[in-house]
mmCIF file of C-alpha atoms in Angstrom:
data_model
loop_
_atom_site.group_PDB
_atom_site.id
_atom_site.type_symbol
_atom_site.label_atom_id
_atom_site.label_comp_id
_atom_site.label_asym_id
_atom_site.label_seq_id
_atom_site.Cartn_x
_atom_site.Cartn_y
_atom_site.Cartn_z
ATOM 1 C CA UNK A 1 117.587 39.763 121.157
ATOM 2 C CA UNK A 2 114.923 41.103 118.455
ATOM 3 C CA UNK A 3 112.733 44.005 119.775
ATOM 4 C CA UNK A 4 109.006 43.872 120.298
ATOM 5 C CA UNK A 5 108.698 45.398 116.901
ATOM 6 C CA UNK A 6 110.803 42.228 115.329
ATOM 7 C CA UNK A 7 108.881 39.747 117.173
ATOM 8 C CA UNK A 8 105.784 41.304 116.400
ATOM 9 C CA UNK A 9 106.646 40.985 112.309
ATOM 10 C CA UNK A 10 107.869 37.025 113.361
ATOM 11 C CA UNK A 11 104.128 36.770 114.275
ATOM 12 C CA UNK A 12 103.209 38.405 111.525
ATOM 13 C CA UNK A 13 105.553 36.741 109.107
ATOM 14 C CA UNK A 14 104.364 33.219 110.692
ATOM 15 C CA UNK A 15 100.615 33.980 110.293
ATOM 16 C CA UNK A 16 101.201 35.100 106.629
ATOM 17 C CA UNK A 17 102.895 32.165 105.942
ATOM 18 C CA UNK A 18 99.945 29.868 107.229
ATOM 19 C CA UNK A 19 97.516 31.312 105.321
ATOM 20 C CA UNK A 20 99.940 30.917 102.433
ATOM 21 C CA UNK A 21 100.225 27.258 102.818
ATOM 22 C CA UNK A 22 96.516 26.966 103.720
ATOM 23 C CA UNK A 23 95.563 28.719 100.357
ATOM 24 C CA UNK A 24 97.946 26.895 98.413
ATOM 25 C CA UNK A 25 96.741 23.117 99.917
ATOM 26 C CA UNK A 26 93.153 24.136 98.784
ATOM 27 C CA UNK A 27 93.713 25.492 95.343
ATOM 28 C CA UNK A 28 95.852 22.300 94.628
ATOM 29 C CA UNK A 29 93.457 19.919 95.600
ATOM 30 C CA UNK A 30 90.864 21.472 93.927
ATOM 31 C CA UNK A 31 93.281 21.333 90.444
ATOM 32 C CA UNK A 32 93.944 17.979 90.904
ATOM 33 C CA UNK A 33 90.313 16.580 91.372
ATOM 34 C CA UNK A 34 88.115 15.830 88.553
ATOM 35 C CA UNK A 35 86.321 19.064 87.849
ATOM 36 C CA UNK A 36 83.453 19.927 85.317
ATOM 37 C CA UNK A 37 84.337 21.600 82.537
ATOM 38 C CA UNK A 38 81.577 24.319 83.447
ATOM 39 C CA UNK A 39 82.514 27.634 84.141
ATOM 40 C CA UNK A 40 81.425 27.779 87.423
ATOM 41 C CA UNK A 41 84.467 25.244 88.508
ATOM 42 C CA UNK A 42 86.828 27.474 85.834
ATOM 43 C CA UNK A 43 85.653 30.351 88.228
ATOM 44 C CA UNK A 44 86.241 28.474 91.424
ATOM 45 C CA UNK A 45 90.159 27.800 90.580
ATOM 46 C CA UNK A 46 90.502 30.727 89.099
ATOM 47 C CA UNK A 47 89.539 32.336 92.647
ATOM 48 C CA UNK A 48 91.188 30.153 94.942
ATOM 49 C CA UNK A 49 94.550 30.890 92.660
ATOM 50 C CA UNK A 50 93.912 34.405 93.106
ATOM 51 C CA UNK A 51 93.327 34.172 96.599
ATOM 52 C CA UNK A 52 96.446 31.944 96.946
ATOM 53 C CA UNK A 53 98.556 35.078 94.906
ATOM 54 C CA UNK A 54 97.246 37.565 97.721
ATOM 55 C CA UNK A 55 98.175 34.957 100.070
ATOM 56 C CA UNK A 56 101.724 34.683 98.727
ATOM 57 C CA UNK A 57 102.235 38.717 98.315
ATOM 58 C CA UNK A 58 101.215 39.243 101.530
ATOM 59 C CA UNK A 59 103.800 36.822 102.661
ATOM 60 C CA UNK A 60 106.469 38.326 100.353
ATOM 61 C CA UNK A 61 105.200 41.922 101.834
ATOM 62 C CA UNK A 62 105.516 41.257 105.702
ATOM 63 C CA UNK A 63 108.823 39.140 105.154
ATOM 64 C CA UNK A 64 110.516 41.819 103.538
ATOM 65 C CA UNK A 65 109.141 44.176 106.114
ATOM 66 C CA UNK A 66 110.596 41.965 109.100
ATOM 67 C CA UNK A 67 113.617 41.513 107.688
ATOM 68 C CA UNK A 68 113.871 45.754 107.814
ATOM 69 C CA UNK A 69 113.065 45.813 111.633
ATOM 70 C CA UNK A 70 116.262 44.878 112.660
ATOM 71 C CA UNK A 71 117.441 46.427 116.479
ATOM 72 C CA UNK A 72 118.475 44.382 119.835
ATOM 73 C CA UNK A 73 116.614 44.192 123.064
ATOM 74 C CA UNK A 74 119.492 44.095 126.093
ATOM 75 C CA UNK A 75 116.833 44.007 129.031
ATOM 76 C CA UNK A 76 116.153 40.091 128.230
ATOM 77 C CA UNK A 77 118.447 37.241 127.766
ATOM 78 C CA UNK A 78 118.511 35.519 124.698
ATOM 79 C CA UNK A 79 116.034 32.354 123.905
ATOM 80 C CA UNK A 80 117.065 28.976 122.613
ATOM 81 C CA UNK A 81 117.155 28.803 119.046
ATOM 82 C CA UNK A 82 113.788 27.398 117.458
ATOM 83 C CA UNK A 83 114.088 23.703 116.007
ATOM 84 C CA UNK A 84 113.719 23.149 112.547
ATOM 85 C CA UNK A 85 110.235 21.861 111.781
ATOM 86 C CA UNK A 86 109.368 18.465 110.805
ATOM 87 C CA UNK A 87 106.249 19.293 109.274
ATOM 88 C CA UNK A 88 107.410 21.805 106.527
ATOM 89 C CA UNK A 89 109.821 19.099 104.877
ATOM 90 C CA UNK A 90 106.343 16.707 104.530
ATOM 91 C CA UNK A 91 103.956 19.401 103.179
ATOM 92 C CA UNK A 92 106.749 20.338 100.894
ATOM 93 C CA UNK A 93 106.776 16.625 99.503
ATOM 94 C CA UNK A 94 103.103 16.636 99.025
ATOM 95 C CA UNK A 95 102.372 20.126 97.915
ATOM 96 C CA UNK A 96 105.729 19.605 94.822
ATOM 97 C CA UNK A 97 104.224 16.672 93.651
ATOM 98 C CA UNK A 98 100.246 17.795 93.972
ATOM 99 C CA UNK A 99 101.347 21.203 91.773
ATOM 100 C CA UNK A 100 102.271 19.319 88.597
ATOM 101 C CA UNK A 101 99.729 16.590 89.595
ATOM 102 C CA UNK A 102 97.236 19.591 89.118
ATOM 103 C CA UNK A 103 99.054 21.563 86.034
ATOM 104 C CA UNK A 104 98.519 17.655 84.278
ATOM 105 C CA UNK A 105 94.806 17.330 85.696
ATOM 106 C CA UNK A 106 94.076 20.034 83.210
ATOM 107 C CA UNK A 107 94.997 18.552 80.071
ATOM 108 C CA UNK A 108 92.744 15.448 80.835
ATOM 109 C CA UNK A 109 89.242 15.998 79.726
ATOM 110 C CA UNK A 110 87.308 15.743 76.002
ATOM 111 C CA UNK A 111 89.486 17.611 73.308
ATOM 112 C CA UNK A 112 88.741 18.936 69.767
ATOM 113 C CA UNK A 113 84.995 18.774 68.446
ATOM 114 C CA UNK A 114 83.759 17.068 71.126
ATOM 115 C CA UNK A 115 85.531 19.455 74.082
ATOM 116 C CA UNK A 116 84.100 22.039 71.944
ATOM 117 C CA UNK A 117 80.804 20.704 71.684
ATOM 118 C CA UNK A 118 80.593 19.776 75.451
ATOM 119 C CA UNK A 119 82.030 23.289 76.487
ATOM 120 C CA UNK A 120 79.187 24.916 74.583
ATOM 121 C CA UNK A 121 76.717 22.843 76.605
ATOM 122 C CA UNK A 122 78.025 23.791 79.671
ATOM 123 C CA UNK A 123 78.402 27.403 78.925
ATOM 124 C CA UNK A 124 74.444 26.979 78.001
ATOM 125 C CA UNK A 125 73.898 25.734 81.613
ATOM 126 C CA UNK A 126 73.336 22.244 80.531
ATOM 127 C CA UNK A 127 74.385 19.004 82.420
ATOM 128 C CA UNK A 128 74.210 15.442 82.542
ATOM 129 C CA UNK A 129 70.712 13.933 83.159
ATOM 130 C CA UNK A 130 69.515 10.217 83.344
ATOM 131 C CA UNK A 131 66.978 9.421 80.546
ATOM 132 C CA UNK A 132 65.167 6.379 79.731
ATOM 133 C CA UNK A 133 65.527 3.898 76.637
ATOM 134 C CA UNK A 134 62.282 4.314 74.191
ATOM 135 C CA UNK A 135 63.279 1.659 71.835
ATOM 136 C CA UNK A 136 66.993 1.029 70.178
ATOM 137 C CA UNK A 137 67.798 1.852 66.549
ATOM 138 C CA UNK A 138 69.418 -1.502 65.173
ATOM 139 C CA UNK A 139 71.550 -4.257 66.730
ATOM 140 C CA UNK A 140 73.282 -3.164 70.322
ATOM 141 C CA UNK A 141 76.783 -3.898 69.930
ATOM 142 C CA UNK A 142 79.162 -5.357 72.677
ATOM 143 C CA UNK A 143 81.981 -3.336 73.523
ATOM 144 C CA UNK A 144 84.337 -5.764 75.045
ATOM 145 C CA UNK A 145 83.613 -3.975 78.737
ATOM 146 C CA UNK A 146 82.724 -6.323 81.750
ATOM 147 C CA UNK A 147 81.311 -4.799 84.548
ATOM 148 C CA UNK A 148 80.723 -7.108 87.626
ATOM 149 C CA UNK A 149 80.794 -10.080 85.472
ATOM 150 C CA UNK A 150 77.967 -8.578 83.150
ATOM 151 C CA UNK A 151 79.102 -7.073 79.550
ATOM 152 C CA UNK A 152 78.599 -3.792 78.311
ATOM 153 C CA UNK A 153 76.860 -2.846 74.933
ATOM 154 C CA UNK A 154 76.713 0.495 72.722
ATOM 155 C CA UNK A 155 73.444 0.888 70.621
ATOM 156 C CA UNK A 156 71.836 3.987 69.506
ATOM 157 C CA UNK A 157 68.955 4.565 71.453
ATOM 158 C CA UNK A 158 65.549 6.707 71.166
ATOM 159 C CA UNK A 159 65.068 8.804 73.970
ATOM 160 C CA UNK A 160 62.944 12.146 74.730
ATOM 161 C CA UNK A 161 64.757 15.102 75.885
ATOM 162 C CA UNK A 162 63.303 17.796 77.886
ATOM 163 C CA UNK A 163 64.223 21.430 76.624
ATOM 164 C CA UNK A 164 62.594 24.717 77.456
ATOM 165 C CA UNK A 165 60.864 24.966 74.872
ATOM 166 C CA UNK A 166 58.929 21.431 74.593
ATOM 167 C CA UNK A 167 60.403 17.657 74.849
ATOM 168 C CA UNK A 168 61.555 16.308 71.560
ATOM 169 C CA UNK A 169 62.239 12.373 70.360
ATOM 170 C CA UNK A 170 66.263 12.436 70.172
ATOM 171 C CA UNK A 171 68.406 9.655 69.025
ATOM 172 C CA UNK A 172 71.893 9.273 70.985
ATOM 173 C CA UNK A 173 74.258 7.769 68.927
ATOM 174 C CA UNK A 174 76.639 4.798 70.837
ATOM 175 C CA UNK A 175 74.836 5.059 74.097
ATOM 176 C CA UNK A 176 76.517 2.425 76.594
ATOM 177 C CA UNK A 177 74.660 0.699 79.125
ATOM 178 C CA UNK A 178 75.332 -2.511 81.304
ATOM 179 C CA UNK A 179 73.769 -5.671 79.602
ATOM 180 C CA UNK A 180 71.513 -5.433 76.422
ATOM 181 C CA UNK A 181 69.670 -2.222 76.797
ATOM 182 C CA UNK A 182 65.760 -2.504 76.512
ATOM 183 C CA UNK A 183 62.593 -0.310 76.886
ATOM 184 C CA UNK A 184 62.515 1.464 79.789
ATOM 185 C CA UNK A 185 66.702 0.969 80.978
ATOM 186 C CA UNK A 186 68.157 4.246 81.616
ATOM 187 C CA UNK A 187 71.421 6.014 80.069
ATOM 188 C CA UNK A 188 73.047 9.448 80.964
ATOM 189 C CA UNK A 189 72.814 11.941 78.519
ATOM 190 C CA UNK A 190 74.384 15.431 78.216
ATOM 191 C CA UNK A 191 72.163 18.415 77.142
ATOM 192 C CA UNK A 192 71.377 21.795 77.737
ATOM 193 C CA UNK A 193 67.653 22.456 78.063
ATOM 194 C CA UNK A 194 67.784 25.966 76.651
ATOM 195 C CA UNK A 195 69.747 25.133 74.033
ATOM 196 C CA UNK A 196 67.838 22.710 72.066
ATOM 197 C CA UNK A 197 70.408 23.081 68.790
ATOM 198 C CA UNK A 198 72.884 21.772 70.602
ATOM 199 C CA UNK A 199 71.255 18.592 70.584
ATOM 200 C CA UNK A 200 72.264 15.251 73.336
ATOM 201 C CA UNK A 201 75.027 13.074 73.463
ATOM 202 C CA UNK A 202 76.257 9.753 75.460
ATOM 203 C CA UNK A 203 77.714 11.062 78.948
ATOM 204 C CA UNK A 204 80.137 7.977 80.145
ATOM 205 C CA UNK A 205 79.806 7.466 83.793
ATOM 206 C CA UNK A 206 80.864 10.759 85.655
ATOM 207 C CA UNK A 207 84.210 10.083 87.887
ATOM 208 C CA UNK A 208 86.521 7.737 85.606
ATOM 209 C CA UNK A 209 85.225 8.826 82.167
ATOM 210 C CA UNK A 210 88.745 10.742 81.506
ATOM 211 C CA UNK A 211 90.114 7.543 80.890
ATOM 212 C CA UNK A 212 93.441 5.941 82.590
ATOM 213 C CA UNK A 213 95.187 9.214 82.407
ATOM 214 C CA UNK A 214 93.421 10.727 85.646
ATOM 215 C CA UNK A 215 94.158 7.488 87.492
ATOM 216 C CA UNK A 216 98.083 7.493 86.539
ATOM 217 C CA UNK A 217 98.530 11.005 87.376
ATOM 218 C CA UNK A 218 97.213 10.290 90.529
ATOM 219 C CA UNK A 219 99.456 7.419 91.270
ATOM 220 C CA UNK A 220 102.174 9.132 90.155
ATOM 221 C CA UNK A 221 101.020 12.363 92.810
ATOM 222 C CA UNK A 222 101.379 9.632 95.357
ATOM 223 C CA UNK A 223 104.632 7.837 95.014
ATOM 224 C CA UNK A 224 106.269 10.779 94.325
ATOM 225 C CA UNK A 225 104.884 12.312 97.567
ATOM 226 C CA UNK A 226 105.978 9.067 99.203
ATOM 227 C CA UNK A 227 109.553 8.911 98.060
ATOM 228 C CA UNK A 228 110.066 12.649 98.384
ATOM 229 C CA UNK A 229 108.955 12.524 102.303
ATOM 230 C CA UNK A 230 112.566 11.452 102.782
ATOM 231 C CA UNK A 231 114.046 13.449 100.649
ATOM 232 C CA UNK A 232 113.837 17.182 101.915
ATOM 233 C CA UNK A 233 116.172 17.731 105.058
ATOM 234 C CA UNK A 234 114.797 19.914 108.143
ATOM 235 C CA UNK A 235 117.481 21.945 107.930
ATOM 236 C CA UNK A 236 117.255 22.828 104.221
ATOM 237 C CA UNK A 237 113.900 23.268 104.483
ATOM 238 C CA UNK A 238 114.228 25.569 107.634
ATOM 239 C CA UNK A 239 116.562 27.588 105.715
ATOM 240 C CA UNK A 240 114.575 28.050 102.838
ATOM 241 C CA UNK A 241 111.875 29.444 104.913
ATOM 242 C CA UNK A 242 113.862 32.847 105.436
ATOM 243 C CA UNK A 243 112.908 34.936 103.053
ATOM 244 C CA UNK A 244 115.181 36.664 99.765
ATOM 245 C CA UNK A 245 113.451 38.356 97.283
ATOM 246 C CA UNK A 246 116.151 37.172 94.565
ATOM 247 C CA UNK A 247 115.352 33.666 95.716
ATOM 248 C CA UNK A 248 111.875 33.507 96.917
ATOM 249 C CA UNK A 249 110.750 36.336 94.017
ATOM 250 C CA UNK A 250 112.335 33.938 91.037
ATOM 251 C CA UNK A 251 110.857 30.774 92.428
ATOM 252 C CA UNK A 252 107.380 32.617 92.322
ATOM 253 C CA UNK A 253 107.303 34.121 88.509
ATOM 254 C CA UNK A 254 108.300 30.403 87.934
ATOM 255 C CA UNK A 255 105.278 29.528 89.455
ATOM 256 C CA UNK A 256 103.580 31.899 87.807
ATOM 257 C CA UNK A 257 105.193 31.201 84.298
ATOM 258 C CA UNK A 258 103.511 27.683 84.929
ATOM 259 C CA UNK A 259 99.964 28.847 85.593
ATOM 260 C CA UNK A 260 100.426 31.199 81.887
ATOM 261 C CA UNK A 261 101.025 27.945 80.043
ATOM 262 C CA UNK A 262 97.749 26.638 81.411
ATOM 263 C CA UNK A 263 95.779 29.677 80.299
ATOM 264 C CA UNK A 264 95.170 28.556 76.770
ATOM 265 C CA UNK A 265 93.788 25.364 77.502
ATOM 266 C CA UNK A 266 91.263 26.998 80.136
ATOM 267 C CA UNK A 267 90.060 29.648 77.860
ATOM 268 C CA UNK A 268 89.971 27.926 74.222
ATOM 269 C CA UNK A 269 89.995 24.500 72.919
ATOM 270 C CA UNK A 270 93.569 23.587 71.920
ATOM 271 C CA UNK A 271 94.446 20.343 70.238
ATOM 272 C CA UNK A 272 95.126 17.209 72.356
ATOM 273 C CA UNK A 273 98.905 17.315 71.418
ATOM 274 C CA UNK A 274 99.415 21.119 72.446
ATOM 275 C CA UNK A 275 97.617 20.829 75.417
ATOM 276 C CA UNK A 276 99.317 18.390 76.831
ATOM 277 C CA UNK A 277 102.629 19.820 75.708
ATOM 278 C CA UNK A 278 101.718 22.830 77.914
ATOM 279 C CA UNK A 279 100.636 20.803 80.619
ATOM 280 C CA UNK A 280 103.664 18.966 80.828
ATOM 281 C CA UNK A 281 105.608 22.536 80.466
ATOM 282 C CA UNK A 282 103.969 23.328 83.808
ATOM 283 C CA UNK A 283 104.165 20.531 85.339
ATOM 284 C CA UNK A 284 107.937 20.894 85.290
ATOM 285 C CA UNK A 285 108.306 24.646 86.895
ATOM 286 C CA UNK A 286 107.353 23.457 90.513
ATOM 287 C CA UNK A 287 110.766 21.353 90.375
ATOM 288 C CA UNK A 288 112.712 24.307 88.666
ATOM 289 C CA UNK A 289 111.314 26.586 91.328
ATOM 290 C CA UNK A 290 112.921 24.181 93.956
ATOM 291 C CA UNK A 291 116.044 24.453 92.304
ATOM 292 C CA UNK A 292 116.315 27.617 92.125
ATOM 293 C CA UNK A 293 115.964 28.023 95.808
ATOM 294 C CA UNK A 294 118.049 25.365 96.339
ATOM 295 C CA UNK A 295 120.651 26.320 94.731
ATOM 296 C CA UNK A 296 120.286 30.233 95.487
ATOM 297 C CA UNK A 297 119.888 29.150 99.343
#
């Protein structure tokens, strides 16, 4: 039987590999939600992944370490054999499928002048604020939008924006409101009050204003959680726990190659087309990670 050295680094090896997980679950489902573009919420994922690395190298550290403290303990009879888990083989179905859920989360937002534009007011502290109509510059056009059975319009609208410096008359071009906007009806504008260059724009209602693309990545998230629940043995998955540095050490630069091709997108504004080509690159190294291990396993 192992020593009480070994079962000490078992401990060890077990509470590492909690935290791991733990780290993991939190960074992912703070990649796949709907951020801000501000860089406060670049900052927060940026942390939790780093946070997650330690995680995972302290894992990595203490495994290798346990697998050195080898020795037999002849005083005590040897213990049953522990069952395979029937957790890990469920995370592991939700956390494949929530990693390239989140690698495609961050190609979805506003891209070229506009991403640039809004990144700017963002990085100037600005936000989204709810102003109200002073009067509407020509005919308010219908969009072809019905909200709770009441259509939606686009007009440009006077409004008054409040900067640091003083409040000045601003017109925002193709502001959308429900029903034929009048004096005194509110839309959501995006400024930043100490930047008054910058100027406002039309902010389209907060969660869903990524479009489809946030909704279908999230279905997809789902089903393919669903289907792969059945899909991952115990036993595989118990295996797989033990760990190999030429196994476990790939799978994780994989991982890591993954989080490089999301880089550019975080830091600059790259074209629609190439940042969704990188997304998609990421997306797939979750799935090349797992077969890596299971083939090397």
């Amino acid at each position: 039987m192992r020593t009480g050295s070994s079962r000490v680094s078992s401990v060890r090896t077990r509470v590492t590999g909690m935290l791991m997980v733990a780290a993991v679950s939190v960074t992912l489902i703070a990649g796949i939600l709907p951020l801000s573009p501000r860089a406060e919420s670049r900052g927060l994922r940026f942390a939790l992944f780093g946070c997650s690395l330690v995680c995972v190298l302290m894992w990595m550290a203490v495994s290798v370490r346990s697998r050195r403290a080898g020795g037999v303990d002849l005083d005590k009879p040897v213990g049953p054999a522990r069952r395979p888990s029937r957790s890990l083989p469920l995370l592991l179905a939700v956390l494949l499928p929530m990693t390239s859920g989140a690698a495609l989360v961050q190609a979805v937002g506003p891209d070229g002048e506009q991403g640039r534009w809004v990144s700017e007011v963002y990085t100037a502290g600005g936000g989204v604020h709810e102003v109200p109509i002073e009067r509407t510059v020509g005919e308010p056009r219908p969009t072809g939008v019905n909200v709770n059975g009441v259509d939606e319009y686009a007009a440009d609208v006077v409004v008054t924006l409040r900067f640091d410096d003083s409040s000045r008359r601003t017109t925002i071009r193709g502001a959308r409101t429900v029903g034929v906007p009048d004096e005194g009806d509110s839309v959501t504008v995006i400024y930043a009050p100490g930047r008054p260059g910058l100027g406002g724009r039309h902010h389209d209602s907060g969660f869903f204003d990524s479009g489809a693309a946030l909704l279908w990545i999230w279905v997809v998230v789902f089903f393919a959680a669903a289907f792969g629940s059945g899909l991952f043995g115990r036993d595989e998955v118990h295996a797989a726990r033990r760990f190999r540095g030429d196994v476990h050490g790939v799978a994780a630069l994989v991982l890591c190659l993954g989080v490089l091709l999301l880089l550019p997108g975080a830091f600059f504004q790259t074209p629609t087309w190439a940042g969704w080509l990188l997304a998609l690159a990421a997306a797939c190294t979750p799935w090349l990670a797992l077969a890596w291990v299971v083939k090397r396993v």
